């Protein structure tokens, strides 16, 4: 069977896998950067470009539990500030441009929480961005359709549904605050 860039990249991540460390994140980033260089003629990538799925699982590791998803996003699609609970995530942009903002969580003397935006990074094709457990960020597609890959070190649907560890924020009176979703 012929190997493709997706299979090669996932095998590379699997071989470098271990507890969260600078080295593991760097290895995963490197393999995702290689994935972004896949020729558009590879059938899996050609299908993503042709079909433009909003959310499609590309790989789930049966041993370690990490997941690779593909997302196609239209210009203007905005995902409000959130974190990924105990999980760490790497976003990789294959096509289009995604702006990713980062936030600090501040607790007020009255116990209410609000976010302060630290800044934003524009990710272009071939670029990746890692977020560690608890990092708060938002995403906005500024040039689409964008095709991005989201690598998560665990299944975030399970993390959200079972462990209730994912935090989402809502805008209230012009400020981002913890939401009750």
Coordinates of C-alpha atoms in Angstrom, one line a residue:
X1 CA 0.0 0.0 0.0
X2 CA 1.3 3.5 -0.9
X3 CA 1.9 5.8 2.0
X4 CA 0.6 9.3 1.9
X5 CA 1.5 12.4 3.8
X6 CA -1.5 12.0 6.2
X7 CA -0.4 8.5 7.2
X8 CA 3.3 9.5 7.4
X9 CA 2.5 12.5 9.6
X10 CA 0.3 10.5 12.0
X11 CA 2.9 7.7 12.2
X12 CA 5.5 10.4 13.1
X13 CA 3.4 11.9 15.8
X14 CA 2.6 8.4 17.2
X15 CA 6.4 7.6 17.3
X16 CA 7.1 10.9 19.2
X17 CA 4.2 10.6 21.6
X18 CA 4.5 11.0 25.3
X19 CA 3.5 13.2 28.2
X20 CA 3.1 16.9 27.4
X21 CA 6.5 18.4 27.0
X22 CA 8.3 21.0 24.9
X23 CA 9.7 18.1 22.8
X24 CA 6.4 16.4 22.2
X25 CA 4.7 19.7 21.1
X26 CA 7.7 20.5 18.9
X27 CA 7.5 17.1 17.2
X28 CA 3.8 17.3 16.7
X29 CA 4.2 20.8 15.2
X30 CA 6.9 19.5 12.8
X31 CA 4.7 16.6 11.6
X32 CA 1.7 19.0 11.1
X33 CA 3.9 21.4 9.2
X34 CA 4.9 18.5 6.9
X35 CA 1.2 17.6 6.6
X36 CA 0.5 21.1 5.3
X37 CA 2.9 20.5 2.5
X38 CA 1.0 17.5 1.2
X39 CA 0.4 17.7 -2.6
X40 CA -3.2 18.5 -3.4
X41 CA -3.2 15.5 -5.6
X42 CA -3.3 13.1 -2.6
X43 CA -6.8 11.7 -2.6
X44 CA -7.6 12.5 1.1
X45 CA -6.6 16.2 0.5
X46 CA -8.3 16.5 -2.9
X47 CA -11.5 15.2 -1.3
X48 CA -11.3 17.8 1.5
X49 CA -10.8 20.6 -1.1
X50 CA -13.7 19.2 -3.2
X51 CA -16.2 18.5 -0.4
X52 CA -15.3 21.4 2.0
X53 CA -16.6 19.6 5.2
X54 CA -17.3 21.9 8.2
X55 CA -15.9 19.2 10.4
X56 CA -14.4 15.9 9.5
X57 CA -12.3 13.4 11.5
X58 CA -9.2 12.4 9.6
X59 CA -7.4 10.3 12.2
X60 CA -8.0 8.9 15.7
X61 CA -5.2 7.1 17.4
X62 CA -6.5 4.0 19.0
X63 CA -3.6 3.7 21.5
X64 CA -2.9 7.3 22.5
X65 CA -6.3 8.9 21.9
X66 CA -5.1 11.9 19.9
X67 CA -7.4 13.1 17.1
X68 CA -6.9 15.1 13.8
X69 CA -9.9 17.0 12.5
X70 CA -10.3 19.0 9.3
X71 CA -12.5 22.1 9.2
X72 CA -13.5 24.2 6.3
X73 CA -14.5 27.7 7.3
X74 CA -16.1 30.6 5.4
X75 CA -14.8 34.2 5.6
X76 CA -16.3 35.8 8.7
X77 CA -16.8 32.6 10.7
X78 CA -16.0 33.5 14.3
X79 CA -15.6 31.2 17.2
X80 CA -15.8 33.0 20.5
X81 CA -13.1 32.7 23.3
X82 CA -12.8 29.2 24.8
X83 CA -10.2 26.9 26.2
X84 CA -9.8 23.2 25.7
X85 CA -9.8 22.2 29.4
X86 CA -7.1 19.7 30.2
X87 CA -6.3 19.2 26.5
X88 CA -3.7 20.8 24.3
X89 CA -4.4 21.6 20.7
X90 CA -2.4 22.6 17.6
X91 CA -4.1 24.4 14.7
X92 CA -2.6 24.1 11.2
X93 CA -3.7 26.2 8.3
X94 CA -3.6 24.6 4.9
X95 CA -5.6 27.2 2.9
X96 CA -7.0 30.6 3.7
X97 CA -6.2 32.8 6.7
X98 CA -7.3 32.5 10.3
X99 CA -6.8 35.1 13.0
X100 CA -6.4 33.7 16.5
X101 CA -6.7 35.9 19.5
X102 CA -5.3 35.1 23.0
X103 CA -6.8 36.1 26.3
X104 CA -6.0 36.3 30.0
X105 CA -8.7 35.3 32.5
X106 CA -9.1 37.9 35.3
X107 CA -11.2 37.4 38.4
X108 CA -12.7 40.6 39.7
X109 CA -13.0 41.4 43.5
X110 CA -16.7 40.5 43.3
X111 CA -15.8 37.0 41.9
X112 CA -16.9 37.7 38.4
X113 CA -14.6 36.7 35.6
X114 CA -13.7 38.8 32.5
X115 CA -11.2 38.3 29.7
X116 CA -8.5 40.7 28.6
X117 CA -7.3 40.2 25.0
X118 CA -3.5 39.9 24.8
X119 CA -3.2 40.0 21.1
X120 CA -3.9 38.2 17.8
X121 CA -1.9 36.2 15.3
X122 CA -2.7 35.8 11.7
X123 CA -2.1 32.2 10.5
X124 CA -1.5 31.8 6.8
X125 CA -1.1 28.6 4.8
X126 CA 1.7 26.4 6.2
X127 CA 1.6 27.9 9.7
X128 CA 0.7 26.2 12.9
X129 CA -0.2 27.5 16.4
X130 CA -0.2 25.5 19.7
X131 CA -2.5 26.1 22.7
X132 CA -1.7 24.4 26.0
X133 CA -4.2 23.4 28.7
X134 CA -6.1 26.4 29.9
X135 CA -5.0 28.7 27.1
X136 CA -7.9 30.9 26.1
X137 CA -8.3 31.8 22.4
X138 CA -10.8 32.7 19.7
X139 CA -10.6 32.1 16.0
X140 CA -11.9 34.2 13.0
X141 CA -11.7 33.2 9.4
X142 CA -10.4 36.4 7.6
X143 CA -9.8 34.8 4.2
X144 CA -11.8 31.8 3.1
X145 CA -12.7 29.3 2.4
X146 CA -10.0 28.2 4.9
X147 CA -9.0 24.7 5.4
X148 CA -7.5 24.0 8.8
X149 CA -6.5 21.0 10.7
X150 CA -7.1 20.8 14.4
X151 CA -4.9 18.3 16.3
X152 CA -6.1 17.5 19.8
X153 CA -4.3 15.4 22.3
X154 CA -7.6 13.8 23.3
X155 CA -11.2 13.7 22.1
X156 CA -12.6 17.1 23.0
X157 CA -16.2 16.0 22.6
X158 CA -15.7 13.5 25.4
X159 CA -13.7 16.1 27.4
X160 CA -16.6 18.6 27.1
X161 CA -19.5 16.1 27.6
X162 CA -18.1 13.9 30.3
X163 CA -15.5 15.9 32.2
X164 CA -17.1 19.3 31.7
X165 CA -13.6 20.8 31.4
X166 CA -14.0 23.0 28.4
X167 CA -14.8 26.6 29.2
X168 CA -16.6 28.9 26.7
X169 CA -17.0 32.7 27.2
X170 CA -19.9 35.0 26.2
X171 CA -19.9 38.7 25.5
X172 CA -21.9 40.7 28.1
X173 CA -22.0 44.5 28.1
X174 CA -18.9 44.6 25.8
X175 CA -16.8 42.3 27.9
X176 CA -16.1 38.5 27.6
X177 CA -17.2 36.7 30.7
X178 CA -17.7 33.1 31.7
X179 CA -20.8 31.8 30.1
X180 CA -23.4 29.3 31.3
X181 CA -23.9 27.2 28.2

